[in-house]
PDB file of C-alpha atoms in Angstrom:
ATOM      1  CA  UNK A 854       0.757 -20.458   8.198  1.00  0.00           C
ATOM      2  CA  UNK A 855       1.938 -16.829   9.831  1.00  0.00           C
ATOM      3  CA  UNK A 856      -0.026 -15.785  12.691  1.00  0.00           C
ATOM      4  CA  UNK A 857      -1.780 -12.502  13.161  1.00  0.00           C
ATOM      5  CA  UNK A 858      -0.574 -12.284  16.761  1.00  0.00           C
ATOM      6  CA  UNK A 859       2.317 -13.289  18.660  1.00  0.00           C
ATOM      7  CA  UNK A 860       4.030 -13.136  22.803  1.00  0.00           C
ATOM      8  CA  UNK A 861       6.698 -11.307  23.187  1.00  0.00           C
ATOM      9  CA  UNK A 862       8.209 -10.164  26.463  1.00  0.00           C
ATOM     10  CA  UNK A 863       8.022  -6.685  27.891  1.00  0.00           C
ATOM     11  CA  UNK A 864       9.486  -4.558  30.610  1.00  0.00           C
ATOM     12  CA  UNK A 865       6.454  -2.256  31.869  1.00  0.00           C
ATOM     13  CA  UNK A 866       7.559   0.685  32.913  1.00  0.00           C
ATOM     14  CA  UNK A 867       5.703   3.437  34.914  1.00  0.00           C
ATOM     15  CA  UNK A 868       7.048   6.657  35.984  1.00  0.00           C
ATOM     16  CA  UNK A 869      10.566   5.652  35.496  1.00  0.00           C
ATOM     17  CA  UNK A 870      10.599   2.646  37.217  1.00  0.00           C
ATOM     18  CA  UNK A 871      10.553  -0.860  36.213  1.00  0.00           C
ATOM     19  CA  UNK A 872       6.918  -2.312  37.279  1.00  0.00           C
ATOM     20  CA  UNK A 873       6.802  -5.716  35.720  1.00  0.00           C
ATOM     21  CA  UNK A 874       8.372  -8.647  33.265  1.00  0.00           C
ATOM     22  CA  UNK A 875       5.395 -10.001  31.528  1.00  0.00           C
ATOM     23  CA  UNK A 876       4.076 -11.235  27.881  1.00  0.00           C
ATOM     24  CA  UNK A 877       2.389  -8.725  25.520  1.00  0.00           C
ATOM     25  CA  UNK A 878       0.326  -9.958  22.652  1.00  0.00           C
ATOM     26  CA  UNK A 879       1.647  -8.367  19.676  1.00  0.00           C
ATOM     27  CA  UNK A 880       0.471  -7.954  15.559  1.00  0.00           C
ATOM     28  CA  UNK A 881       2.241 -10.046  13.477  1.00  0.00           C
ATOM     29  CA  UNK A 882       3.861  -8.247  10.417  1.00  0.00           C
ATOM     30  CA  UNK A 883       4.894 -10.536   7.661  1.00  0.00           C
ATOM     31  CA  UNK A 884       5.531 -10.113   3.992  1.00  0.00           C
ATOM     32  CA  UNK A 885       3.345 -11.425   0.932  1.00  0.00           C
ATOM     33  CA  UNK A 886       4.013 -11.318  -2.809  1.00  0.00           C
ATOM     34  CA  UNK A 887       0.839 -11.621  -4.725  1.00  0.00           C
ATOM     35  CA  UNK A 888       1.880 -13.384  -8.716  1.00  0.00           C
ATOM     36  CA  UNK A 889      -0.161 -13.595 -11.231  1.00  0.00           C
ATOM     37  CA  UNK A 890       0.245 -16.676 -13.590  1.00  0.00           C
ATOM     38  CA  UNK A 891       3.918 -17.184 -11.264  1.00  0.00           C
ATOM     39  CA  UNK A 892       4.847 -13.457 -12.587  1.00  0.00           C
ATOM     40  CA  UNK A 893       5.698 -11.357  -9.179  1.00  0.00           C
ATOM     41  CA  UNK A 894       3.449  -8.223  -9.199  1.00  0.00           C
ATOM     42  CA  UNK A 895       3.424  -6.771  -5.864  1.00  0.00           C
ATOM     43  CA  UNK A 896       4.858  -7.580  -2.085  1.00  0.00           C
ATOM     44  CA  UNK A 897       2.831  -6.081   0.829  1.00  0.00           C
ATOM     45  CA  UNK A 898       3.689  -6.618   4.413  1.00  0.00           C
ATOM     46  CA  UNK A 899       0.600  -7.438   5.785  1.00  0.00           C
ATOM     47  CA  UNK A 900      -0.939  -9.179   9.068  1.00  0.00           C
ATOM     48  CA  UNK A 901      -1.339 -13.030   8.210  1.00  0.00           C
ATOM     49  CA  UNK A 902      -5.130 -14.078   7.638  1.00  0.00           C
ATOM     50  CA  UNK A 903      -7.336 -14.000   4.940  1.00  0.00           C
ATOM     51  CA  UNK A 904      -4.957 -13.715   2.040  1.00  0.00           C
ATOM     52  CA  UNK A 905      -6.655 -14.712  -0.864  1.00  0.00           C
ATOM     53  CA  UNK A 906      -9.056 -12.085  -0.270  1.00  0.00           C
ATOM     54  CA  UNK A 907      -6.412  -9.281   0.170  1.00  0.00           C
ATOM     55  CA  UNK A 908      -5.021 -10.359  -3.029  1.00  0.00           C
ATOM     56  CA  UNK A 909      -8.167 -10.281  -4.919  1.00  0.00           C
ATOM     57  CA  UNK A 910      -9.109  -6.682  -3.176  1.00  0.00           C
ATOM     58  CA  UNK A 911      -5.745  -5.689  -4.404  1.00  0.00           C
ATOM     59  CA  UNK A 912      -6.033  -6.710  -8.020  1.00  0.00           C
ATOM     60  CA  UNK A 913      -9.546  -5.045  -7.965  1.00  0.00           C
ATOM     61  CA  UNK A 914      -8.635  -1.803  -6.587  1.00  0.00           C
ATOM     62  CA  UNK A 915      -5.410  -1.602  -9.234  1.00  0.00           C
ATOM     63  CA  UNK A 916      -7.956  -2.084 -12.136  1.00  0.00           C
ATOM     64  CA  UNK A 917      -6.235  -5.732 -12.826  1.00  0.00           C
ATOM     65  CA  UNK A 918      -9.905  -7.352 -12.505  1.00  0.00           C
ATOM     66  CA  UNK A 919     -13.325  -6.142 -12.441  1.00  0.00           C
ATOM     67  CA  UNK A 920     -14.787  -8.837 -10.398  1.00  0.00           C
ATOM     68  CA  UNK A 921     -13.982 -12.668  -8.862  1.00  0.00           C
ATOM     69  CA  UNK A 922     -15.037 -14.350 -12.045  1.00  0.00           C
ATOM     70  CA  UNK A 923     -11.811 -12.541 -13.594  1.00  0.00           C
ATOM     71  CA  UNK A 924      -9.957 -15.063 -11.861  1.00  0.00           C
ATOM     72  CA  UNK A 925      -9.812 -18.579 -11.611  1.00  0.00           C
ATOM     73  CA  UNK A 926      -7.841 -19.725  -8.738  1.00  0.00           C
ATOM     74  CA  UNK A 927      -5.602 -18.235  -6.108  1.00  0.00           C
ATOM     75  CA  UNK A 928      -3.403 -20.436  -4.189  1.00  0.00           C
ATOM     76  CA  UNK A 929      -0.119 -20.553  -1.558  1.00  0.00           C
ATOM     77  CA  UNK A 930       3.438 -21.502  -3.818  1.00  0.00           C
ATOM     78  CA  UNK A 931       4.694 -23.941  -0.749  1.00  0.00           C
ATOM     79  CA  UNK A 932       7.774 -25.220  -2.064  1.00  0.00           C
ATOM     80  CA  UNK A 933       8.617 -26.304  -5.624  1.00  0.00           C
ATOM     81  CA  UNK A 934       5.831 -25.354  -7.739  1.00  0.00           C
ATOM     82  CA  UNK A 935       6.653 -27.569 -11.432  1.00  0.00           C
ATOM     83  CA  UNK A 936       2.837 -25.241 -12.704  1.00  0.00           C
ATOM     84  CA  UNK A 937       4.670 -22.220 -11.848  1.00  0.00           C
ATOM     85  CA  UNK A 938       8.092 -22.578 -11.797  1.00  0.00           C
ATOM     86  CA  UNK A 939       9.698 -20.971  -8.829  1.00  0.00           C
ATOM     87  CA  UNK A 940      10.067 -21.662  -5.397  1.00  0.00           C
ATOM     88  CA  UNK A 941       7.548 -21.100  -2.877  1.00  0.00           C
ATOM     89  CA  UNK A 942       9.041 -19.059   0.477  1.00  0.00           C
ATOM     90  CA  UNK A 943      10.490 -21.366   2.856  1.00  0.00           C
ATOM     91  CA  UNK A 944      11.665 -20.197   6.577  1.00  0.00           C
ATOM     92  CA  UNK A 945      15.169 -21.656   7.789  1.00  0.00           C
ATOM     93  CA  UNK A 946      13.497 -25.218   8.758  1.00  0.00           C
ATOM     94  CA  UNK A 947      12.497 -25.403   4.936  1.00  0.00           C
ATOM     95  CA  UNK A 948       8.494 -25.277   5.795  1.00  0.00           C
ATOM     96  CA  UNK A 949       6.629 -23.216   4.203  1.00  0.00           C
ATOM     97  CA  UNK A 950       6.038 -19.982   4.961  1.00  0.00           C
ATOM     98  CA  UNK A 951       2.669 -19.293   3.073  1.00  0.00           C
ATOM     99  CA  UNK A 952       3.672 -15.958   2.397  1.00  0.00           C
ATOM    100  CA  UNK A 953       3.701 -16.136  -1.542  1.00  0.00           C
ATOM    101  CA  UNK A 954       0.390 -16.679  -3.250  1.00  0.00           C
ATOM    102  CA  UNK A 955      -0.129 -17.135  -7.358  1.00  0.00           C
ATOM    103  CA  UNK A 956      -3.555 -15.807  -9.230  1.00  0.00           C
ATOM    104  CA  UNK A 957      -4.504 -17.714 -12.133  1.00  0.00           C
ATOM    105  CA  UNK A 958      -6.746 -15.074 -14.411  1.00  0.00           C
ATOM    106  CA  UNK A 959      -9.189 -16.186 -15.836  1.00  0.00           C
ATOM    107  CA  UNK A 960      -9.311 -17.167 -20.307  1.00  0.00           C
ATOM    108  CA  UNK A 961      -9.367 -13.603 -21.965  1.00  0.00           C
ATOM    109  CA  UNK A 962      -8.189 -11.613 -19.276  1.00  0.00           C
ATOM    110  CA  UNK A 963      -5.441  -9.771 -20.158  1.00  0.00           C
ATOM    111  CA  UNK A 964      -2.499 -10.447 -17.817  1.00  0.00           C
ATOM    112  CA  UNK A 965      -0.982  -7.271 -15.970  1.00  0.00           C
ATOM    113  CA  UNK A 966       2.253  -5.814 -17.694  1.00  0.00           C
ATOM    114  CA  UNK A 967       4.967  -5.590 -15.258  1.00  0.00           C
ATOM    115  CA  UNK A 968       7.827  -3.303 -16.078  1.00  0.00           C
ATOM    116  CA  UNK A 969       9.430  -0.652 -13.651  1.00  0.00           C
ATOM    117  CA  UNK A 970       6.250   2.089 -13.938  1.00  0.00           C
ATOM    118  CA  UNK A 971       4.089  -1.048 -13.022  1.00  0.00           C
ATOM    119  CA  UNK A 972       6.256  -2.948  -9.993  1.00  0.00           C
ATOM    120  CA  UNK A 973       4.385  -2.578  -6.588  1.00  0.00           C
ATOM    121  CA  UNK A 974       6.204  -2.787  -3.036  1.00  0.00           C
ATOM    122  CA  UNK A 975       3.738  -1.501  -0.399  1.00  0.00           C
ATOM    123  CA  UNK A 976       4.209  -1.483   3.309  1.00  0.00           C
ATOM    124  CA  UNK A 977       2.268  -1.151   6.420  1.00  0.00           C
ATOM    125  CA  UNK A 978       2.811   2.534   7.076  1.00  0.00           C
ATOM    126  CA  UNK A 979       2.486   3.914   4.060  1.00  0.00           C
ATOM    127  CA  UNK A 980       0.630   1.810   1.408  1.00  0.00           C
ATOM    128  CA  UNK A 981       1.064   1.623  -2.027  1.00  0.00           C
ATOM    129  CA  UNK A 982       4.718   3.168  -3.279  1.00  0.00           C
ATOM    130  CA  UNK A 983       7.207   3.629  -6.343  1.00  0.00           C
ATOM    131  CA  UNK A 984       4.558   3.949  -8.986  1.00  0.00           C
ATOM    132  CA  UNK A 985       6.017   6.409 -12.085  1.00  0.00           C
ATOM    133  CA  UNK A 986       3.151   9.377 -11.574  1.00  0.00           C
ATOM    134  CA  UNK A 987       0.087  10.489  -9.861  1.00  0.00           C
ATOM    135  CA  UNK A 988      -1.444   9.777 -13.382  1.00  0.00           C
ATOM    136  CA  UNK A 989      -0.813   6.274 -12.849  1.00  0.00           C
ATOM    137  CA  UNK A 990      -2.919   5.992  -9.835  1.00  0.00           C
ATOM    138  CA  UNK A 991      -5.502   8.008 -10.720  1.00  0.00           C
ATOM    139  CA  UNK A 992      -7.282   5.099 -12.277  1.00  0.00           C
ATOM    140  CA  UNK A 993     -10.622   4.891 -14.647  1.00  0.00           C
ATOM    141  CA  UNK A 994     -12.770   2.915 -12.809  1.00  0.00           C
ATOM    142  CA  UNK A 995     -15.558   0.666 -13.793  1.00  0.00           C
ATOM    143  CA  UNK A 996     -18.246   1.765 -12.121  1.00  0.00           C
ATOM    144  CA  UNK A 997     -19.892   4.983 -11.816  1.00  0.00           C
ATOM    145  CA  UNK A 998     -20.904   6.036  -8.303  1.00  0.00           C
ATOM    146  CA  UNK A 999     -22.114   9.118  -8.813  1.00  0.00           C
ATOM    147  CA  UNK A1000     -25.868   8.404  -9.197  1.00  0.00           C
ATOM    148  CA  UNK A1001     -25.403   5.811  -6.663  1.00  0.00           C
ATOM    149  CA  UNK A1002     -28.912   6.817  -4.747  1.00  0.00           C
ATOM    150  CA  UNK A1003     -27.548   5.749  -0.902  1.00  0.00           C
ATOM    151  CA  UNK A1004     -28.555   7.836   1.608  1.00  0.00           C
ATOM    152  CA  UNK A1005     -28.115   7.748   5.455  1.00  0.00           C
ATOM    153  CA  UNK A1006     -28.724  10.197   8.169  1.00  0.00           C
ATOM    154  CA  UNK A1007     -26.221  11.522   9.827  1.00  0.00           C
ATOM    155  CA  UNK A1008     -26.448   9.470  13.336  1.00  0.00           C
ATOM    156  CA  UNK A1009     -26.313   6.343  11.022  1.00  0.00           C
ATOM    157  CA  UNK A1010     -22.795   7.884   9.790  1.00  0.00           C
ATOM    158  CA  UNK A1011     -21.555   9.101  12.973  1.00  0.00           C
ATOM    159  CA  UNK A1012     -22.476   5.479  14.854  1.00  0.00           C
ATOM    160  CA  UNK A1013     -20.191   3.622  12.219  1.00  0.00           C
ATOM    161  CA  UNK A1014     -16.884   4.404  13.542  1.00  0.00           C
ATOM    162  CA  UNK A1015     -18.392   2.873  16.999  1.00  0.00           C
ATOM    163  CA  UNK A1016     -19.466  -0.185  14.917  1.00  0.00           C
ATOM    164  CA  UNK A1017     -16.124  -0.752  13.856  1.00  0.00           C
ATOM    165  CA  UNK A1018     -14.757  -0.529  16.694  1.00  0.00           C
ATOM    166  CA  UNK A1019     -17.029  -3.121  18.387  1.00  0.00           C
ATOM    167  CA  UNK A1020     -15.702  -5.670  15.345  1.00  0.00           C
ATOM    168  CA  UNK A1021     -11.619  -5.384  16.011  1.00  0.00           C
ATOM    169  CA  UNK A1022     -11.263  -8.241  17.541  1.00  0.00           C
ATOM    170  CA  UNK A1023      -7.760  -8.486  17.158  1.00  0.00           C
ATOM    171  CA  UNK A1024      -7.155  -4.749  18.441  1.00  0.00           C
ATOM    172  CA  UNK A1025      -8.877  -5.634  21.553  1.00  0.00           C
ATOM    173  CA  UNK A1026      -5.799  -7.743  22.528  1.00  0.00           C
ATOM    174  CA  UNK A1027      -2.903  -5.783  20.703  1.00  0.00           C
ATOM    175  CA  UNK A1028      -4.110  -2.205  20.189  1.00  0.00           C
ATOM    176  CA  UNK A1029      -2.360  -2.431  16.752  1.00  0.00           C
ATOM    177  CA  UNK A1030      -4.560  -3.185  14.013  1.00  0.00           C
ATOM    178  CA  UNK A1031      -6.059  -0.840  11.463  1.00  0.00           C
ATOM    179  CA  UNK A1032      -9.666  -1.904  10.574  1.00  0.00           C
ATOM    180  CA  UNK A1033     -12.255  -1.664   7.512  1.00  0.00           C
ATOM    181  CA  UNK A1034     -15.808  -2.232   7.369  1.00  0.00           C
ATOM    182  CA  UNK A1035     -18.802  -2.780   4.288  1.00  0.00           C
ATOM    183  CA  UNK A1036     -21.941  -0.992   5.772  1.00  0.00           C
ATOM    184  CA  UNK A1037     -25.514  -0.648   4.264  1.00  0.00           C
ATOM    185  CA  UNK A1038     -27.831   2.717   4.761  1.00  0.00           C
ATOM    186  CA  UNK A1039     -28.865   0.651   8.123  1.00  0.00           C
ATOM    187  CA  UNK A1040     -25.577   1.063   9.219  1.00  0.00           C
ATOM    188  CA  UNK A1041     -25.042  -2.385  10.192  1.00  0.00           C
ATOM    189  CA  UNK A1042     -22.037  -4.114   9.187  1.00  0.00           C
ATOM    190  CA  UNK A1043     -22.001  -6.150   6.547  1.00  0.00           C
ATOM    191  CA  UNK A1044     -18.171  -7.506   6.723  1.00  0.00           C
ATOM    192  CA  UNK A1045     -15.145  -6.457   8.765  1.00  0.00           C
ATOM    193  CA  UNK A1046     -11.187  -6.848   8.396  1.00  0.00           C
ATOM    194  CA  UNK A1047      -8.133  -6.081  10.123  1.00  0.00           C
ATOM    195  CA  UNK A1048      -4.853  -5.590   9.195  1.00  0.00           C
ATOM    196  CA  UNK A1049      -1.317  -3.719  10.430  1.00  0.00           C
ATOM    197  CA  UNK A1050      -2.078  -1.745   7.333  1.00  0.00           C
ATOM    198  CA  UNK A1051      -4.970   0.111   6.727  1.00  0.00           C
ATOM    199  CA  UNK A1052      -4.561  -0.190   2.936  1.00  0.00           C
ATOM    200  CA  UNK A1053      -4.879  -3.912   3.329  1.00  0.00           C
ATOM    201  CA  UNK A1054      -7.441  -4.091   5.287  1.00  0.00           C
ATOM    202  CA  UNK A1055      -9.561  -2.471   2.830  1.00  0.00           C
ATOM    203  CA  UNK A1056      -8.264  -5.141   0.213  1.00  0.00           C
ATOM    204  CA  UNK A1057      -9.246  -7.745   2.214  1.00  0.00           C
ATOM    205  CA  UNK A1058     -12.588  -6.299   2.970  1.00  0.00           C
ATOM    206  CA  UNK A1059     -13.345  -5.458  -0.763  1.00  0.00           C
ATOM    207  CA  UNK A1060     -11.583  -9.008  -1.671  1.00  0.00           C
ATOM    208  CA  UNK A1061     -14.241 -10.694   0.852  1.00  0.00           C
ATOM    209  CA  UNK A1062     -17.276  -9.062  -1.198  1.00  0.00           C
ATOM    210  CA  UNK A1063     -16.236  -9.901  -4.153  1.00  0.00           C
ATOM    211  CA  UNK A1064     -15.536 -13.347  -4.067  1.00  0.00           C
ATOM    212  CA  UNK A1065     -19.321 -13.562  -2.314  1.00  0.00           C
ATOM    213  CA  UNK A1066     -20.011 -11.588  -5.860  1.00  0.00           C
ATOM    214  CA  UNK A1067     -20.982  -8.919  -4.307  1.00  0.00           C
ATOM    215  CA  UNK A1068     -19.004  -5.819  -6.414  1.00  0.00           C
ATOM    216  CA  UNK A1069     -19.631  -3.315  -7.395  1.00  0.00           C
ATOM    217  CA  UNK A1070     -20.721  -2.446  -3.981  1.00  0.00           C
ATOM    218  CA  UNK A1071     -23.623  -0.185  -4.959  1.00  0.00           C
ATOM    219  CA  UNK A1072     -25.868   0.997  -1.422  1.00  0.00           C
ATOM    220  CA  UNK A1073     -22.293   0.289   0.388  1.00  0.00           C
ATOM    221  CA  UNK A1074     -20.462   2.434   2.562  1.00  0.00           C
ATOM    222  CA  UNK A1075     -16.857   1.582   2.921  1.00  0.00           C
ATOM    223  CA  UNK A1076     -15.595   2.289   6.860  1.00  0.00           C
ATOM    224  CA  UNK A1077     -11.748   3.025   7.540  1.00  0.00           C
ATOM    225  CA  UNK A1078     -10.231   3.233  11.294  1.00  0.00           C
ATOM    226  CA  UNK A1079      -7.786   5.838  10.289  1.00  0.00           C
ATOM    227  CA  UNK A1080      -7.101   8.590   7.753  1.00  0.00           C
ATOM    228  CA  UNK A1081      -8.708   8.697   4.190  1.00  0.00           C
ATOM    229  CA  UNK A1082      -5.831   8.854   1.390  1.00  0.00           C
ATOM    230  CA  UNK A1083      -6.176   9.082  -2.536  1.00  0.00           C
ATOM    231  CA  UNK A1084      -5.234   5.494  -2.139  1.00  0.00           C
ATOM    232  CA  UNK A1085      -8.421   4.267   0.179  1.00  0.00           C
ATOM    233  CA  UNK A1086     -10.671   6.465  -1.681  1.00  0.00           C
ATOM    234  CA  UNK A1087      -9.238   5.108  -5.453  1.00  0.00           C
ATOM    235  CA  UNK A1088      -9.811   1.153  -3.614  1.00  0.00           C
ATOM    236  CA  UNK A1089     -13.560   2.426  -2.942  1.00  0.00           C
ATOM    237  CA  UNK A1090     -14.348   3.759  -6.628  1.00  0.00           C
ATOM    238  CA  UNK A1091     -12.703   0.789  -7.871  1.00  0.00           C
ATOM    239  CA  UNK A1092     -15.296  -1.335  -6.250  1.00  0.00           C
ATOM    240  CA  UNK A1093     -18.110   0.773  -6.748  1.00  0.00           C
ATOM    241  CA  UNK A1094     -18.499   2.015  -3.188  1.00  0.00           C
ATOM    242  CA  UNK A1095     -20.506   5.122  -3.288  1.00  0.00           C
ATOM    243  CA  UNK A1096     -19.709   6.424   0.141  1.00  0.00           C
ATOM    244  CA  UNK A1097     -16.100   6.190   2.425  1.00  0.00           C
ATOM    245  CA  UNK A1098     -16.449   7.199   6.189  1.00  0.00           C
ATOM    246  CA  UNK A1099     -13.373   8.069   8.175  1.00  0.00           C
ATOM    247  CA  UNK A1100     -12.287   8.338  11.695  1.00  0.00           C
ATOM    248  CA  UNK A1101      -9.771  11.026  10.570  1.00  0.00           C
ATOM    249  CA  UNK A1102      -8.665  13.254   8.381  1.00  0.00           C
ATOM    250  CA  UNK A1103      -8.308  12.918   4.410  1.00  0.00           C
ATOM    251  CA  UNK A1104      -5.525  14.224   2.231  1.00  0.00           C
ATOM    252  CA  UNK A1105      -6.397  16.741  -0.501  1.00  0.00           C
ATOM    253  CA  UNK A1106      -5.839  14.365  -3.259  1.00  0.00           C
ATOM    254  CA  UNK A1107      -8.732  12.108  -1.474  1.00  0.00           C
ATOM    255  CA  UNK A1108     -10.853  14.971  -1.455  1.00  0.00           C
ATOM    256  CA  UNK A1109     -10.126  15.913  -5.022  1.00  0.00           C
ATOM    257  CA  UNK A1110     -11.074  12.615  -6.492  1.00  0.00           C
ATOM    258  CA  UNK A1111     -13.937  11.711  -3.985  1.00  0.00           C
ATOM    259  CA  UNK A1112     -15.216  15.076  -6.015  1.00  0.00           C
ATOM    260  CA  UNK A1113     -14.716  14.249  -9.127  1.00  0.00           C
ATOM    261  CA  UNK A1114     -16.294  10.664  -9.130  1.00  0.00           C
ATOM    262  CA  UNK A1115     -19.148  11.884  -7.265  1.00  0.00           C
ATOM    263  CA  UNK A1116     -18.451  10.135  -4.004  1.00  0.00           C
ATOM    264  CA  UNK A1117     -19.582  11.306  -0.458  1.00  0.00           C
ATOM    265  CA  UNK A1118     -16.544  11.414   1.660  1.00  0.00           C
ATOM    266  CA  UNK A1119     -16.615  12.122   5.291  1.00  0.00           C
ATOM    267  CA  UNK A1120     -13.715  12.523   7.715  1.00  0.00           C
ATOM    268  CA  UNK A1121     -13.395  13.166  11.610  1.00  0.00           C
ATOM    269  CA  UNK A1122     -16.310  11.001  11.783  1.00  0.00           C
ATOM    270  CA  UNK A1123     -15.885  10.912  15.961  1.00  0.00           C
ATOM    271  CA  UNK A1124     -19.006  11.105  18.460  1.00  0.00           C
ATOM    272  CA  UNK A1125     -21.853  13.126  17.174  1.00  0.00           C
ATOM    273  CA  UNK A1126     -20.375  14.744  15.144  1.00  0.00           C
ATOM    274  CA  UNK A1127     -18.436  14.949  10.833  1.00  0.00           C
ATOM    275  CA  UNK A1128     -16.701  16.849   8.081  1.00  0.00           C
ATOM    276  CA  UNK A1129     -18.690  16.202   4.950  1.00  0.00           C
ATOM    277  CA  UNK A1130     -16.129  17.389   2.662  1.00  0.00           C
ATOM    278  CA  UNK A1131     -17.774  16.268  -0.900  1.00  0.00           C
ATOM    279  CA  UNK A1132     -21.160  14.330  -1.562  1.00  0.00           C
ATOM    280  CA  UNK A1133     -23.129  15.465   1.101  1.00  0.00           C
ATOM    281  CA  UNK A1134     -26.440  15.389  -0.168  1.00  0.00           C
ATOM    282  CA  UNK A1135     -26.461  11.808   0.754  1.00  0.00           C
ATOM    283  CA  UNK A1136     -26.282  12.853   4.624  1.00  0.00           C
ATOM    284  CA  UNK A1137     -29.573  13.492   5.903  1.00  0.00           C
ATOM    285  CA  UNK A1138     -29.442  16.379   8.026  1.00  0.00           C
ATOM    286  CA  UNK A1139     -32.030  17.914  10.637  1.00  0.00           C
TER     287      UNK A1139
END
């Protein structure tokens, strides 16, 4: 299978001059298309490692599912698949590369319609691209959050970027990663993932809860290492999550629909202190 990490040589360099020739452990970026019943729906370039929940996560948060019973298997095409058809990616020793994975939905669920307004590409930078309109993200979701009755105070909140921090493993050794976490009003974790991109790792967190059948996420706060975008905060209401904490900033669109569902959304969430830009009656505050 891919590996999250990899050695690669580097020249240090300090003040101009050449210090040392040494290894560096860096993220591994590789791509996966996600099929459902062998139909290609969406490539992401993601960091290799829990895949099956990153697909999942991502059929949740596009509305394709509304929990893990939706589907009925999700497995690695390696090779010649006769079920689905199609090859299987292979690298230039013909192994496999496990970067192509099929979903099997289950009977009665309607299978997604791919056409042009419905192909997904995403990458690690900027997440989900080339859907038709803003209308087409701005998905109904499932659950209502709004009367979700989570509250924390607000050194629970602040102490969760901290928390996260404590579970990157794999940014401890490559100082790459993005990271997201499922919290309850204790603020201890309740699940962590990493990825090169942040989107993903929010699939793969979501993806991770609800195979254990744990979505909608009421009680939940969802934890991000980065920025909040309309796209994190959609993933979140998709799931349920009443709550999204951020280390930085969010976009206006984030803040626009975080309102409108009735979701607390916090940014700048760094040392003691937060912007509570909607939902802040769930913040206890002195």
């Amino acid at each position: 299978m891919g590996r999250a990490t990899a050695r690669r040589v580097v020249t240090r360099v300090r003040a101009g001059v050449a210090t040392a020739v040494r290894p560096d452990t860096v993220v591994g970026e590789e791509p996966l298309e996600i099929r459902v019943g062998g139909r290609a729906l969406a490539v992401t370039m993601r960091t290799p490692g829990d895949d099956m929940d990153l697909a999942l996560g991502f059929l949740l948060g596009e509305g394709l599912i509304g929990s893990a019973a939706d589907v009925t298997s999700i497995r690695y095409c390696v090779g010649r698949d006769d079920e689905v058809g199609r090859d299987g990616a292979v690298d230039a020793d013909g192994r496999p590369t496990y970067n192509v994975l099929d979903v099997a939905l289950a009977p009665g669920v309607a299978p997604p319609e791919v056409d042009l307004a419905r192909n997904f590409y995403t990458t690690s930078s900027c997440g989900l691209c080339g859907k038709a309109s803003i209308d087409a993200v701005r998905l109904r979701s499932r659950f209502t959050v709004a009367d979700d009755p989570l509250r924390l105070d607000a050194a629970t909140v602040t102490g969760l970027p901290d928390a996260l921090r404590a579970a990157q493993r794999l940014f401890a050794t490559t100082g790459g990663l993005h990271a997201a976490a499922l919290a309850g009003a204790d603020g201890v974790l309740r699940a962590a993932r990493e990825d090169v991109g942040r989107h993903n790792a929010v699939d793969k967190v979501i993806g991770a809860a609800a195979r254990d059948g744990l979505v909608p996420l009421a009680g939940q706060v969802l934890v991000v290492s980065g920025r909040a975008s309309f796209e994190l905060v959609q993933k979140a209401l998709m799931a349920g999550v009443p709550m999204l904490v951020a280390v930085s900033a969010p976009s206006t669109l984030a803040v626009d629909l975080a309102e409108e569902a009735g979701m607390t959304l916090a940014g700048f969430v760094r040392g003691d202190s937060m912007n509570l830009y909607t939902g802040a009656h769930r913040v206890t505050l002195a």
